mmCIF file with all atom_site columns, C-alpha atoms in Angstrom:
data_model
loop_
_atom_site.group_PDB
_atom_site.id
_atom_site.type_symbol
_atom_site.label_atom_id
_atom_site.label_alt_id
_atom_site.label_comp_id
_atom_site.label_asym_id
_atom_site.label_entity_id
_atom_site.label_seq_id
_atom_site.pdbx_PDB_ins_code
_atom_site.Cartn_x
_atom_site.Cartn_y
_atom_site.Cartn_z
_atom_site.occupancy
_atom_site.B_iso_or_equiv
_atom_site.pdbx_formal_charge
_atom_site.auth_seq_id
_atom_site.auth_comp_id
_atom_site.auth_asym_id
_atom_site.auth_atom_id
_atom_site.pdbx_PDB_model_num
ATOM 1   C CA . UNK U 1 1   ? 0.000   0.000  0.000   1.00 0.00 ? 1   UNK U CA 1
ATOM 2   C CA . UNK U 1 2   ? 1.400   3.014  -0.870  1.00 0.00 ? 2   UNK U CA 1
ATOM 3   C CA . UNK U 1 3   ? 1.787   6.223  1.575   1.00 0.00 ? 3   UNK U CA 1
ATOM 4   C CA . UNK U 1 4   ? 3.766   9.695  1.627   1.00 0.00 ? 4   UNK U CA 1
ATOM 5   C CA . UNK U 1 5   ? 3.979   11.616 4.059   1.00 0.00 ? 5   UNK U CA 1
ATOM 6   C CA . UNK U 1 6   ? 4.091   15.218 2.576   1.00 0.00 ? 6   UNK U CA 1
ATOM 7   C CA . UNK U 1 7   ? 3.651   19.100 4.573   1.00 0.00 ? 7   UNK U CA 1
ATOM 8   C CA . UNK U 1 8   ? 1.461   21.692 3.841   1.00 0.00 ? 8   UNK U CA 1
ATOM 9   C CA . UNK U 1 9   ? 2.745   24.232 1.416   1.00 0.00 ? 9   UNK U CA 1
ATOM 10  C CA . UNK U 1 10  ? -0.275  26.582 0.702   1.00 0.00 ? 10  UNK U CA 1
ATOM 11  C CA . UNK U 1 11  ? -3.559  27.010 2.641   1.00 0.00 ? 11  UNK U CA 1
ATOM 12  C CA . UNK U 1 12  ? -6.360  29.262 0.936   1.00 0.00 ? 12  UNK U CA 1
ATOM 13  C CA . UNK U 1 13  ? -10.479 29.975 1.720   1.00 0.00 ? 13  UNK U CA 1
ATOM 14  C CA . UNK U 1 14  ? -12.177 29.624 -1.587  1.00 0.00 ? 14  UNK U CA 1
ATOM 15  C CA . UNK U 1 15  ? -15.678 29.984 0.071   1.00 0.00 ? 15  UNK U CA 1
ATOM 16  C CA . UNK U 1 16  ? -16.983 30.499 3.797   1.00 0.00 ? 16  UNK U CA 1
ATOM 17  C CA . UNK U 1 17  ? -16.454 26.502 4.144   1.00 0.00 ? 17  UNK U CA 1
ATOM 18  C CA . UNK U 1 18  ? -14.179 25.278 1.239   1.00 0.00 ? 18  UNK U CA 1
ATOM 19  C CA . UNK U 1 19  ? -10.807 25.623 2.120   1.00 0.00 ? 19  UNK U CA 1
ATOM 20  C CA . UNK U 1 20  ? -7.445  24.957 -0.848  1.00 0.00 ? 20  UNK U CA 1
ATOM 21  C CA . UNK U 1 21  ? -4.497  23.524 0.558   1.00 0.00 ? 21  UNK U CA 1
ATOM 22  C CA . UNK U 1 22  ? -1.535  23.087 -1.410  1.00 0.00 ? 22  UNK U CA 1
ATOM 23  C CA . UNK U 1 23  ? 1.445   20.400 -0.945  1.00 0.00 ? 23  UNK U CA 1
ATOM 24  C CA . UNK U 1 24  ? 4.214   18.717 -1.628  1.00 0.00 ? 24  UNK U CA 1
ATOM 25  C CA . UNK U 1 25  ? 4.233   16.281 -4.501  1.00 0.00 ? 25  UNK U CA 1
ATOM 26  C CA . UNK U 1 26  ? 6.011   13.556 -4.002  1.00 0.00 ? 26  UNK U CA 1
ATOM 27  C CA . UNK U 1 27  ? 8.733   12.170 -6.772  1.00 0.00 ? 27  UNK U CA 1
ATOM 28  C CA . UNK U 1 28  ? 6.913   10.677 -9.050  1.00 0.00 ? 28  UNK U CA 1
ATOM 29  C CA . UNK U 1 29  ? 3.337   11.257 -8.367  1.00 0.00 ? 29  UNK U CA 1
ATOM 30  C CA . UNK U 1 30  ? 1.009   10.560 -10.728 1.00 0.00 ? 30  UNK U CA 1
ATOM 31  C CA . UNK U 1 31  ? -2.860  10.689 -11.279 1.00 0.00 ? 31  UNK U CA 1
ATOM 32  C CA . UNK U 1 32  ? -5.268  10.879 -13.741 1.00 0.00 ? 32  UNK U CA 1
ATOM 33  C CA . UNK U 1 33  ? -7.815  14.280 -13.246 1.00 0.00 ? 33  UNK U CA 1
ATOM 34  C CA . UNK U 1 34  ? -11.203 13.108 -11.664 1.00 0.00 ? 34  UNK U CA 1
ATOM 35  C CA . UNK U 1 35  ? -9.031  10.893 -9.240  1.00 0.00 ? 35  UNK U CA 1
ATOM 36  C CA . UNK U 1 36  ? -8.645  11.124 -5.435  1.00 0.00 ? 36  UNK U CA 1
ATOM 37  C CA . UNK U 1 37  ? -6.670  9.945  -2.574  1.00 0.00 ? 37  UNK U CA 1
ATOM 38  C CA . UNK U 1 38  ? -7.637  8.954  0.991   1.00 0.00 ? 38  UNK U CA 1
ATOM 39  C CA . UNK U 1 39  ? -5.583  11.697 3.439   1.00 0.00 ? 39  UNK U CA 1
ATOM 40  C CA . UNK U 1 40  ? -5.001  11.168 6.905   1.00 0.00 ? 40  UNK U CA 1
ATOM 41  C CA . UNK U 1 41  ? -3.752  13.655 9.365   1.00 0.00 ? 41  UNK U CA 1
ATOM 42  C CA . UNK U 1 42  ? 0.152   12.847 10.232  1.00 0.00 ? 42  UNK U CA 1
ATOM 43  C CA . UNK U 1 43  ? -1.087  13.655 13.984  1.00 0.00 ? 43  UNK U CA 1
ATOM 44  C CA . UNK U 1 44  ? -1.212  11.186 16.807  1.00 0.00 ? 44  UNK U CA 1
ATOM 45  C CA . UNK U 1 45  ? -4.843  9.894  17.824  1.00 0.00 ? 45  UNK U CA 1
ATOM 46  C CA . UNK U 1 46  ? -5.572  10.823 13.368  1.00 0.00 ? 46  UNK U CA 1
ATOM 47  C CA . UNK U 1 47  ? -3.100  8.164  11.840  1.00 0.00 ? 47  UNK U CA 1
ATOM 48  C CA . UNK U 1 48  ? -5.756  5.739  11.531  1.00 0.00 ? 48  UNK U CA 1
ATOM 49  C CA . UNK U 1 49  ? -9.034  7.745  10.503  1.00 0.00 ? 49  UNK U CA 1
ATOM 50  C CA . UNK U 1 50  ? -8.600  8.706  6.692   1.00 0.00 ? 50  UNK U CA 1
ATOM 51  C CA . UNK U 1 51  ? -11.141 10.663 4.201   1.00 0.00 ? 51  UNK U CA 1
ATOM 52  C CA . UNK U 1 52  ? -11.239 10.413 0.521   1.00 0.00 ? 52  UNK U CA 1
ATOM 53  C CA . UNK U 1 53  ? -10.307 13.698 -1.406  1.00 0.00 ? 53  UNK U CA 1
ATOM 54  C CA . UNK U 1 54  ? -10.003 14.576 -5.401  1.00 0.00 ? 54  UNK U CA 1
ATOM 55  C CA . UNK U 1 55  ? -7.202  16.300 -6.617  1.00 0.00 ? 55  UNK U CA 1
ATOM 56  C CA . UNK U 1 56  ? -8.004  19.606 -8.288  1.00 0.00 ? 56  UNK U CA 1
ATOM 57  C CA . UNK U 1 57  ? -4.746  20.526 -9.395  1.00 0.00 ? 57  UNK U CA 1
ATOM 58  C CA . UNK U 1 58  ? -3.285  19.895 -12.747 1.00 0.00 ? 58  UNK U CA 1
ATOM 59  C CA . UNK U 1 59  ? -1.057  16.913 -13.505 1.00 0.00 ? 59  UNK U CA 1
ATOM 60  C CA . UNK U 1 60  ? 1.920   18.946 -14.578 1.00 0.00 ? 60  UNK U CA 1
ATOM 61  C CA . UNK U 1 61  ? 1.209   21.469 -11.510 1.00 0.00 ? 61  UNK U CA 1
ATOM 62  C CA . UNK U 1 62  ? 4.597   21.045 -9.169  1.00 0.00 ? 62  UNK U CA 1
ATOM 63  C CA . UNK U 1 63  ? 1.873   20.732 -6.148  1.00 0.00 ? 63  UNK U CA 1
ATOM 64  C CA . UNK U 1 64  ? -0.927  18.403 -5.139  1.00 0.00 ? 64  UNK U CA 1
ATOM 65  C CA . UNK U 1 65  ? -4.007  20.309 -4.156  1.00 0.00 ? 65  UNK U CA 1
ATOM 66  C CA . UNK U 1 66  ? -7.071  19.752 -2.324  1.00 0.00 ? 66  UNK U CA 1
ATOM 67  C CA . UNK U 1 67  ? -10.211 21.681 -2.590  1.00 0.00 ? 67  UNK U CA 1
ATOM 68  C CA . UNK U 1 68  ? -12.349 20.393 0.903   1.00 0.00 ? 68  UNK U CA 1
ATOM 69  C CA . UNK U 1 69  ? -15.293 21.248 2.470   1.00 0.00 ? 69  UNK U CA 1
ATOM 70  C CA . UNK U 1 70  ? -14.816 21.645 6.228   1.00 0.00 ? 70  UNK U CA 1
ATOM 71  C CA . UNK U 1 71  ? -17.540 20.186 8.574   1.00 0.00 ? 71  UNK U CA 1
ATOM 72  C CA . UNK U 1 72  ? -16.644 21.952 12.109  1.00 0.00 ? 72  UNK U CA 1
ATOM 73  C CA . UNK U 1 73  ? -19.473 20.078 13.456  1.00 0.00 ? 73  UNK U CA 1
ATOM 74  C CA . UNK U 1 74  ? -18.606 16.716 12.611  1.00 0.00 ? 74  UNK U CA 1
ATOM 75  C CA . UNK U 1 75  ? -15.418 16.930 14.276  1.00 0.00 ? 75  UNK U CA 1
ATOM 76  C CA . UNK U 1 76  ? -13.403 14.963 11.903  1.00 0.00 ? 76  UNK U CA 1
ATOM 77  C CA . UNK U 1 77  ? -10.896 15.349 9.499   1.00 0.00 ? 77  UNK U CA 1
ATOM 78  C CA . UNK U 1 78  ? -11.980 17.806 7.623   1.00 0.00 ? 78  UNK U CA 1
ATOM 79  C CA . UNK U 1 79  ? -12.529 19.963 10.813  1.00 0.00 ? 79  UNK U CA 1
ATOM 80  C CA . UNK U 1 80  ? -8.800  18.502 11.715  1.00 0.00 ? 80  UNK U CA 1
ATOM 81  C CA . UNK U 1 81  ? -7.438  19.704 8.148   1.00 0.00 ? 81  UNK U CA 1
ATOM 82  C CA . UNK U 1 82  ? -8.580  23.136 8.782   1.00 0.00 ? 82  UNK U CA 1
ATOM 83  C CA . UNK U 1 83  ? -6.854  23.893 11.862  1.00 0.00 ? 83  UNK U CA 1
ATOM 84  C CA . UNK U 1 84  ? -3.516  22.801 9.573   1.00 0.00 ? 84  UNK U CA 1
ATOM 85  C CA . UNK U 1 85  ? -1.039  25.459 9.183   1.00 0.00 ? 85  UNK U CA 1
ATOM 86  C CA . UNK U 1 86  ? 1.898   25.786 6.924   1.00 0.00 ? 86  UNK U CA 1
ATOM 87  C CA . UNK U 1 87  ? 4.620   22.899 7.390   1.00 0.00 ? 87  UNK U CA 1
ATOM 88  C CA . UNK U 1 88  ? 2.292   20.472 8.884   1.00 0.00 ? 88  UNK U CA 1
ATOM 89  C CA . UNK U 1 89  ? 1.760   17.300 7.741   1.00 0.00 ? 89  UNK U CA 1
ATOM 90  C CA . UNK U 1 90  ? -0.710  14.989 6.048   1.00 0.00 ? 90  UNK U CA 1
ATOM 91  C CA . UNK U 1 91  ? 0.126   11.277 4.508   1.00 0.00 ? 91  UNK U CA 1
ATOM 92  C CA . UNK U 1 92  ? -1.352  9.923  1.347   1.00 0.00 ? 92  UNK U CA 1
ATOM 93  C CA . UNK U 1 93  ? -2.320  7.130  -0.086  1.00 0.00 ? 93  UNK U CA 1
ATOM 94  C CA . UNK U 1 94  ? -3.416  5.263  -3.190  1.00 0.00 ? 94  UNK U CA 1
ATOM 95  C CA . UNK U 1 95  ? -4.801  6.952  -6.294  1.00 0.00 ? 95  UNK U CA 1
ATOM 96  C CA . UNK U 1 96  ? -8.046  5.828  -6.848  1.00 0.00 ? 96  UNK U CA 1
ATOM 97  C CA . UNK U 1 97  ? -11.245 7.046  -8.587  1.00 0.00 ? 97  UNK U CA 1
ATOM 98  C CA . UNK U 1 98  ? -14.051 5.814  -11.440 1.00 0.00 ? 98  UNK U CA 1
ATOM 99  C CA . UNK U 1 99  ? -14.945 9.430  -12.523 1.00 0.00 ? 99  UNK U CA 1
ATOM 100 C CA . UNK U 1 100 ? -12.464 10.496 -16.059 1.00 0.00 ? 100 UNK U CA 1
ATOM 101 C CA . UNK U 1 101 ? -13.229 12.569 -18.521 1.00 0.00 ? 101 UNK U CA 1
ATOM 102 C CA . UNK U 1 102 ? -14.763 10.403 -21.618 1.00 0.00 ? 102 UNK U CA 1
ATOM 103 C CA . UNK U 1 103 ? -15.824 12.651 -24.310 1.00 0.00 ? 103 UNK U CA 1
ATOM 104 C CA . UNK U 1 104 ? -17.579 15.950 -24.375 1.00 0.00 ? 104 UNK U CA 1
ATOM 105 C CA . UNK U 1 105 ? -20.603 15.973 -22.380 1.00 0.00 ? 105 UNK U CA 1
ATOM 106 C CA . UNK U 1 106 ? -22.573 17.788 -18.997 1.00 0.00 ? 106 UNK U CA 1
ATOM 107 C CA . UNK U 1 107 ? -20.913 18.034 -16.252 1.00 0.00 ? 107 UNK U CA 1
ATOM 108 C CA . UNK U 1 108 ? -23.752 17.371 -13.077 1.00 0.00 ? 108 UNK U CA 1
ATOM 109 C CA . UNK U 1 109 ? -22.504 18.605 -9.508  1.00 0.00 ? 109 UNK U CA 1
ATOM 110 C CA . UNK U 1 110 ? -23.977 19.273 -6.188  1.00 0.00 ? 110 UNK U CA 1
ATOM 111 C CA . UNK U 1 111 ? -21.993 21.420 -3.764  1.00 0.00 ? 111 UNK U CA 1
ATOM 112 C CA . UNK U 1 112 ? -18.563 20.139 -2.859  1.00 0.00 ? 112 UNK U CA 1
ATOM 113 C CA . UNK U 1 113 ? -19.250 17.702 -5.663  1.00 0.00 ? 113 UNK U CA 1
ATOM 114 C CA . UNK U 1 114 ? -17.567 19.570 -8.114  1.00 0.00 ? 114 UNK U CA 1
ATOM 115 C CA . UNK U 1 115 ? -14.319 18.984 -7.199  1.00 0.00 ? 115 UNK U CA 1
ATOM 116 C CA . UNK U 1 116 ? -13.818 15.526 -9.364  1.00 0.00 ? 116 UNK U CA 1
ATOM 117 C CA . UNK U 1 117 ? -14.631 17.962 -11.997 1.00 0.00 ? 117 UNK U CA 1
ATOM 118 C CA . UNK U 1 118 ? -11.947 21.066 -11.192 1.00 0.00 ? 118 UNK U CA 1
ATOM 119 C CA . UNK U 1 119 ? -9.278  19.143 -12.779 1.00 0.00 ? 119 UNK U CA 1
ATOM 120 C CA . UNK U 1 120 ? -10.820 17.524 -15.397 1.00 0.00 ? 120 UNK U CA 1
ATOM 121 C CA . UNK U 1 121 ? -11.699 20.946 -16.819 1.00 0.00 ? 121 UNK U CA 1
ATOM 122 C CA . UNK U 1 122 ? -8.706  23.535 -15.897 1.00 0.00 ? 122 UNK U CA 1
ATOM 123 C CA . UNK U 1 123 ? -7.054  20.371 -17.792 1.00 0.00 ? 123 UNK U CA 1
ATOM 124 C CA . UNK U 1 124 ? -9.872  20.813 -20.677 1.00 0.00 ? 124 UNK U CA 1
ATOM 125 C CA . UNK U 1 125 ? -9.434  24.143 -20.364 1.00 0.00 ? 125 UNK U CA 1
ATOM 126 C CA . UNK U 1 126 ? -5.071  23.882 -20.763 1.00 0.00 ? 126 UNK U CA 1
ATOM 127 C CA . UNK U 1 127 ? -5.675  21.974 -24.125 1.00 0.00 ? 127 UNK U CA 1
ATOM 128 C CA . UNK U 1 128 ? -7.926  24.539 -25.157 1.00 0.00 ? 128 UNK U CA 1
ATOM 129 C CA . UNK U 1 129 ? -10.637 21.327 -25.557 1.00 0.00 ? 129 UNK U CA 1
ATOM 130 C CA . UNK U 1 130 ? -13.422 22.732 -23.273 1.00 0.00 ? 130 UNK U CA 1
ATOM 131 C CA . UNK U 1 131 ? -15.726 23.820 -26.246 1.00 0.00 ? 131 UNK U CA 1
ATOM 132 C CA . UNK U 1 132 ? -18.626 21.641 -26.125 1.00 0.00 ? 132 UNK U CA 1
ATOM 133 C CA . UNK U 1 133 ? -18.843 21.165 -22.598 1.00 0.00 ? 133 UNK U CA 1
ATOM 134 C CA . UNK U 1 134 ? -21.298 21.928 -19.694 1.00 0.00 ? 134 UNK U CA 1
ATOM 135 C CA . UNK U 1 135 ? -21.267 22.425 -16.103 1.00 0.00 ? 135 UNK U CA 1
ATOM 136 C CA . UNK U 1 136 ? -24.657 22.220 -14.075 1.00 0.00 ? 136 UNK U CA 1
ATOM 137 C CA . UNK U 1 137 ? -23.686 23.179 -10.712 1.00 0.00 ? 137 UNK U CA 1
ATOM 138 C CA . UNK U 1 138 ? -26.313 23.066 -7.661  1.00 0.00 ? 138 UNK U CA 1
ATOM 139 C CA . UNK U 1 139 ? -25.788 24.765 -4.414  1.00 0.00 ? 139 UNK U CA 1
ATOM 140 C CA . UNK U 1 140 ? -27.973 26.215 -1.488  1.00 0.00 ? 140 UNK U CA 1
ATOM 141 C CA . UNK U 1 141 ? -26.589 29.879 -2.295  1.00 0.00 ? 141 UNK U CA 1
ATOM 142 C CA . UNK U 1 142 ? -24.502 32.154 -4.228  1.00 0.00 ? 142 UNK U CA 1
ATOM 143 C CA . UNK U 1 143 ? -21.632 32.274 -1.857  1.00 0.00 ? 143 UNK U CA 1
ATOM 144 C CA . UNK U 1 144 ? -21.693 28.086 -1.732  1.00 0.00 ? 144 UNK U CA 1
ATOM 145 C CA . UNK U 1 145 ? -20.475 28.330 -5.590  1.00 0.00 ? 145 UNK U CA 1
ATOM 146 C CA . UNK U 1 146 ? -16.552 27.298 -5.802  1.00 0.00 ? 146 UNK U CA 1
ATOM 147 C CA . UNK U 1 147 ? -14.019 28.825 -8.348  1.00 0.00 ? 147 UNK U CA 1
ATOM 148 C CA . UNK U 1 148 ? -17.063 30.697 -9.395  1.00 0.00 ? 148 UNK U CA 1
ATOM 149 C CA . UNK U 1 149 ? -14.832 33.764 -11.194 1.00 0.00 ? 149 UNK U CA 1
ATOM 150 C CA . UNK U 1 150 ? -12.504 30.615 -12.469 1.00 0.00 ? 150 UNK U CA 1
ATOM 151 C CA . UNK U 1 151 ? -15.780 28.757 -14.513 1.00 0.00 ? 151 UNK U CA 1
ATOM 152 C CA . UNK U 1 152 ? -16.753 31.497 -15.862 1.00 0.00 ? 152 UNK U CA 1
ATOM 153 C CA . UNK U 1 153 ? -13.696 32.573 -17.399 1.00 0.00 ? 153 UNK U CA 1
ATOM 154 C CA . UNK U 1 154 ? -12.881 29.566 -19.396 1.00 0.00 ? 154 UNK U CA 1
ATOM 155 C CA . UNK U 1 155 ? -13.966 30.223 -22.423 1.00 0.00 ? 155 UNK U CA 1
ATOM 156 C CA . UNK U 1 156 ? -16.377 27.422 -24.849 1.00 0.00 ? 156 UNK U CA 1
ATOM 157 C CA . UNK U 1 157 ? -17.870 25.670 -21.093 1.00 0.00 ? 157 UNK U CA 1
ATOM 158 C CA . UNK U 1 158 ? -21.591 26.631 -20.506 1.00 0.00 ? 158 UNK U CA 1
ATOM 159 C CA . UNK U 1 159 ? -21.388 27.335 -16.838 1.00 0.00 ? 159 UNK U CA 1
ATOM 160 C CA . UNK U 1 160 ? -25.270 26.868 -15.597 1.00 0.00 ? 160 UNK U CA 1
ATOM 161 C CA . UNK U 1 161 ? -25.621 27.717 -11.720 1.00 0.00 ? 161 UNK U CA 1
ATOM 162 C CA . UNK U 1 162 ? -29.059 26.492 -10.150 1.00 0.00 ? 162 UNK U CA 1
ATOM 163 C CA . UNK U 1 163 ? -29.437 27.572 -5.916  1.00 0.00 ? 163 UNK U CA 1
ATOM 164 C CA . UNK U 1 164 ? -32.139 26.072 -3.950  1.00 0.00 ? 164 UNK U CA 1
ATOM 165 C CA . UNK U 1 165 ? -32.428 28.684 -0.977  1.00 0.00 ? 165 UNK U CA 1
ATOM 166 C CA . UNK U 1 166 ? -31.480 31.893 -2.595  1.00 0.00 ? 166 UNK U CA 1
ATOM 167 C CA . UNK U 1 167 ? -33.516 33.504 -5.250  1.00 0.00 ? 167 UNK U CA 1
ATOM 168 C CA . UNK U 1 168 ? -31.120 35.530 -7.703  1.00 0.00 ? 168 UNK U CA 1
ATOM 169 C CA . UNK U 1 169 ? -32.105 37.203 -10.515 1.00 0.00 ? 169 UNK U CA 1
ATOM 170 C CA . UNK U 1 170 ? -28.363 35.668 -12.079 1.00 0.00 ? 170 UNK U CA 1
ATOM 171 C CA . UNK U 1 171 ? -28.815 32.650 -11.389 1.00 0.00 ? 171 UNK U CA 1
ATOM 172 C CA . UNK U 1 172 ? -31.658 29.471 -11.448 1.00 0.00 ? 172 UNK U CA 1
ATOM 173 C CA . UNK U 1 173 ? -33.748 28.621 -8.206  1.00 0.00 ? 173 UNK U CA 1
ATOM 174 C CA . UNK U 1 174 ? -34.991 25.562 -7.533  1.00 0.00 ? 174 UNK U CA 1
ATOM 175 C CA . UNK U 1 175 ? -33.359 21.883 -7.702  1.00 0.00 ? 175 UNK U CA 1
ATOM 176 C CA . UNK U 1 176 ? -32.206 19.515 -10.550 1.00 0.00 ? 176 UNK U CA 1
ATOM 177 C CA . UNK U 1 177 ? -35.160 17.973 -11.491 1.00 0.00 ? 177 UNK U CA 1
ATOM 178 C CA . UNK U 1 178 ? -36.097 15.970 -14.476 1.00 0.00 ? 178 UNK U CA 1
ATOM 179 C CA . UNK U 1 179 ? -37.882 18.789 -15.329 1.00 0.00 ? 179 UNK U CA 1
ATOM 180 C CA . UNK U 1 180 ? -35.195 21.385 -14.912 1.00 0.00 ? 180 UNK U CA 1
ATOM 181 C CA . UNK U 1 181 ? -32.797 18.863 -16.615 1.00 0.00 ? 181 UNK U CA 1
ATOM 182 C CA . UNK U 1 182 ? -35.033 18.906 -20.246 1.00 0.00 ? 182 UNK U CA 1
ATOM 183 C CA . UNK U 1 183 ? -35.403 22.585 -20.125 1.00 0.00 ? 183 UNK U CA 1
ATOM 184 C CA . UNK U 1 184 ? -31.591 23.050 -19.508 1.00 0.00 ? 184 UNK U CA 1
ATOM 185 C CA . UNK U 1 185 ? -30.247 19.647 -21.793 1.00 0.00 ? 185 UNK U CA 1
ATOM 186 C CA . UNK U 1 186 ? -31.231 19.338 -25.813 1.00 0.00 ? 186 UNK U CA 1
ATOM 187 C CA . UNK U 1 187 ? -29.356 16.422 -25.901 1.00 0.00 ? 187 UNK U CA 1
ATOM 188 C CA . UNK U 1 188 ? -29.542 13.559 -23.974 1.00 0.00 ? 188 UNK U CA 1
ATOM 189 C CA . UNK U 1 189 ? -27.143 11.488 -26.693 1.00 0.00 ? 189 UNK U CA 1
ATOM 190 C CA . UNK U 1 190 ? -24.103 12.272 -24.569 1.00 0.00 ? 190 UNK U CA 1
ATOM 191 C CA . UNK U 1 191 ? -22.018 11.449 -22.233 1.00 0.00 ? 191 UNK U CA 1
ATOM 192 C CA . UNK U 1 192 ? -23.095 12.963 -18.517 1.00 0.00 ? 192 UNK U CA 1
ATOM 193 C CA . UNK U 1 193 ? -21.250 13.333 -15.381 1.00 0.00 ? 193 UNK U CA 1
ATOM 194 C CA . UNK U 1 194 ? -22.570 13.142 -12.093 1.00 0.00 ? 194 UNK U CA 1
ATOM 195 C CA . UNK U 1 195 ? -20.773 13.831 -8.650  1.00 0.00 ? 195 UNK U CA 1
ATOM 196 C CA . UNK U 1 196 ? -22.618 15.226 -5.219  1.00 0.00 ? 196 UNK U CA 1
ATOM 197 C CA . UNK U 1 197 ? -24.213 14.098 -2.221  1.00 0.00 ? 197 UNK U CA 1
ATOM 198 C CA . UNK U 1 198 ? -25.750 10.384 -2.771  1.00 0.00 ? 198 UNK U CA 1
ATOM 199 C CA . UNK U 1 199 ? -29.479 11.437 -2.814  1.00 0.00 ? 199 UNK U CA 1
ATOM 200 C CA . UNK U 1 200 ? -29.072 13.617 -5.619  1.00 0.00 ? 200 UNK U CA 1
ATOM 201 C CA . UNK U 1 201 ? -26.706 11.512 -7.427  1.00 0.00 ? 201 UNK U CA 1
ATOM 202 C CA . UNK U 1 202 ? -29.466 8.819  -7.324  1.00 0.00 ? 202 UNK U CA 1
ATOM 203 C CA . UNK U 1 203 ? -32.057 11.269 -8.842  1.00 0.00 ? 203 UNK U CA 1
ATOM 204 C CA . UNK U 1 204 ? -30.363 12.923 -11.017 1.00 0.00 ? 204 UNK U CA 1
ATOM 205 C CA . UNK U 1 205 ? -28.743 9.455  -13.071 1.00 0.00 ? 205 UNK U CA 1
ATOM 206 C CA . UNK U 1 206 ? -32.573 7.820  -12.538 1.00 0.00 ? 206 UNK U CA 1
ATOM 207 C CA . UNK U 1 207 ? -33.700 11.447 -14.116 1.00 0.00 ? 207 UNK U CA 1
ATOM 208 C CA . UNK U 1 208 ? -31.050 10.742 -17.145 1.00 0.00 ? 208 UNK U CA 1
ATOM 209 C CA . UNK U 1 209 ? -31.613 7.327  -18.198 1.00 0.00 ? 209 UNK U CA 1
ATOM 210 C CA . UNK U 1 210 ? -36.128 8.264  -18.108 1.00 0.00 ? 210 UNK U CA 1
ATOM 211 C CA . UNK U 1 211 ? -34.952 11.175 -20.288 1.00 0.00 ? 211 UNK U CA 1
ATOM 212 C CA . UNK U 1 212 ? -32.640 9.392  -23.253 1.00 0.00 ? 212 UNK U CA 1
ATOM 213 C CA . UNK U 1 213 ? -29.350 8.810  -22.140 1.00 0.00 ? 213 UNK U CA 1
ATOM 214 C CA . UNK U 1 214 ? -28.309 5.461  -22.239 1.00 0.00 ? 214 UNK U CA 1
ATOM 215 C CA . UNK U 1 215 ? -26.885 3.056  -19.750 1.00 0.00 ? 215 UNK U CA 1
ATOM 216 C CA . UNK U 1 216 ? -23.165 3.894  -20.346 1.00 0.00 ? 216 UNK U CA 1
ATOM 217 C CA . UNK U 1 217 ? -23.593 7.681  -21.149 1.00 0.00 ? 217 UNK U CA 1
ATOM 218 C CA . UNK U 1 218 ? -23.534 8.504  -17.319 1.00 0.00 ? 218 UNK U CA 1
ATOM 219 C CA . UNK U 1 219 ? -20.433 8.560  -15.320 1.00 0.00 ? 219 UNK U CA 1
ATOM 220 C CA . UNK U 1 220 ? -20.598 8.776  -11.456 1.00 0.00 ? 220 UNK U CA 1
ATOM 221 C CA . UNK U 1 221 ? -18.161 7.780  -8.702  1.00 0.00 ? 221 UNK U CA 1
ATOM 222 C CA . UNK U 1 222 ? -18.055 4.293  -7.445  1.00 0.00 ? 222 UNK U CA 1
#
């Protein structure tokens, strides 16, 4: 089983509860964007509680970075994680993860659910090979909506926001329902890529497949 124990080089709010951290990559490294690690906290009474995480950096970045949402309440490790300064430590583990880019297609997330998706299109994005793509991203309220400034500036993805408890003349109210999902979609011969909190995930592929798309066309973590 593999490990590394690496320190924290960069630590960063990118909402009120989403927090970047930045660190060292080890020699070597390698993953494929959409893929995640399990991190544990190099701390005693942590070594043996670990939490799955997607990268959201790019391959070729000399970093590995996390984009996590921190749950004070649960006191965890993500609440753990937060209280992380610079030069502290965290050990990884395997690389590991179903959801990779496949062809052109809508991109489905709910929340913190996005992040499978971050790398998979700043690396989109790098090629210049975004064009054709769309990202349907649910949250409660406008300031729940990460890299917000950075989706909208890559040019060619349709960036579609949808918030369930704020009503904003910008942006869609409500929740992805099948519904929502044929006024938004023309297409349903495509590939479609889900990622958020299981509930939704659930509805949202069950919504798919009674709308068109077939049985391979949606992607989703295992």
């Amino acid at each position: 089983m593999e490990e590394h124990i690496v320190r924290i080089l960069d630590k960063k709010n990118l909402t009120h509860n989403v927090i970047r951290f930045r660190y060292e990559k080890p020699q070597g490294y390698t993953f494929i964007p959409g893929q995640a690690t399990e991190v544990t906290v190099n701390k005693e009474g942590w070594k043996d509680k670990r939490n799955p995480f997607t990268f959201t950096c790019l391959t070729t970045d000399p970093f590995l970075e996390f984009s996590i949402k921190i749950y004070p309440e649960h006191k965890g490790v993500t609440n753990e994680l937060s209280k992380l300064e610079i030069g502290d430590e965290i050990i990884l583990h395997d690389v590991w993860g179903a959801i990779q880019y496949k062809g052109k297609g809508v991109f489905i997330a709910g929340g913190a659910g996005v992040t499978p998706f971050i790398a998979i299109l700043r690396d989109l994005n790098v090629k210049d090979e975004i064009e054709g793509n769309t990202l349907l991203f649910a949250n409660k309220t406008s300031d729940d909506i990460i890299l917000k400034d950075e989706f909208e500036k890559m040019k060619g993805l349709n960036f579609i926001n949808i918030l369930s408890d704020e009503k904003n003349s910008e942006y869609d109210n409500g929740h992805i329902t099948e519904e929502y999902l044929k006024s938004k979609i023309n297409n349903f011969n495509q590939k479609f890529y889900v990622c958020g909190p299981p509930p939704m995930v659930e509805g949202v592929t069950k919504s798919l497949k009674n709308l068109g798309a077939g049985e391979n066309a949606v992607v989703v973590e295992l």
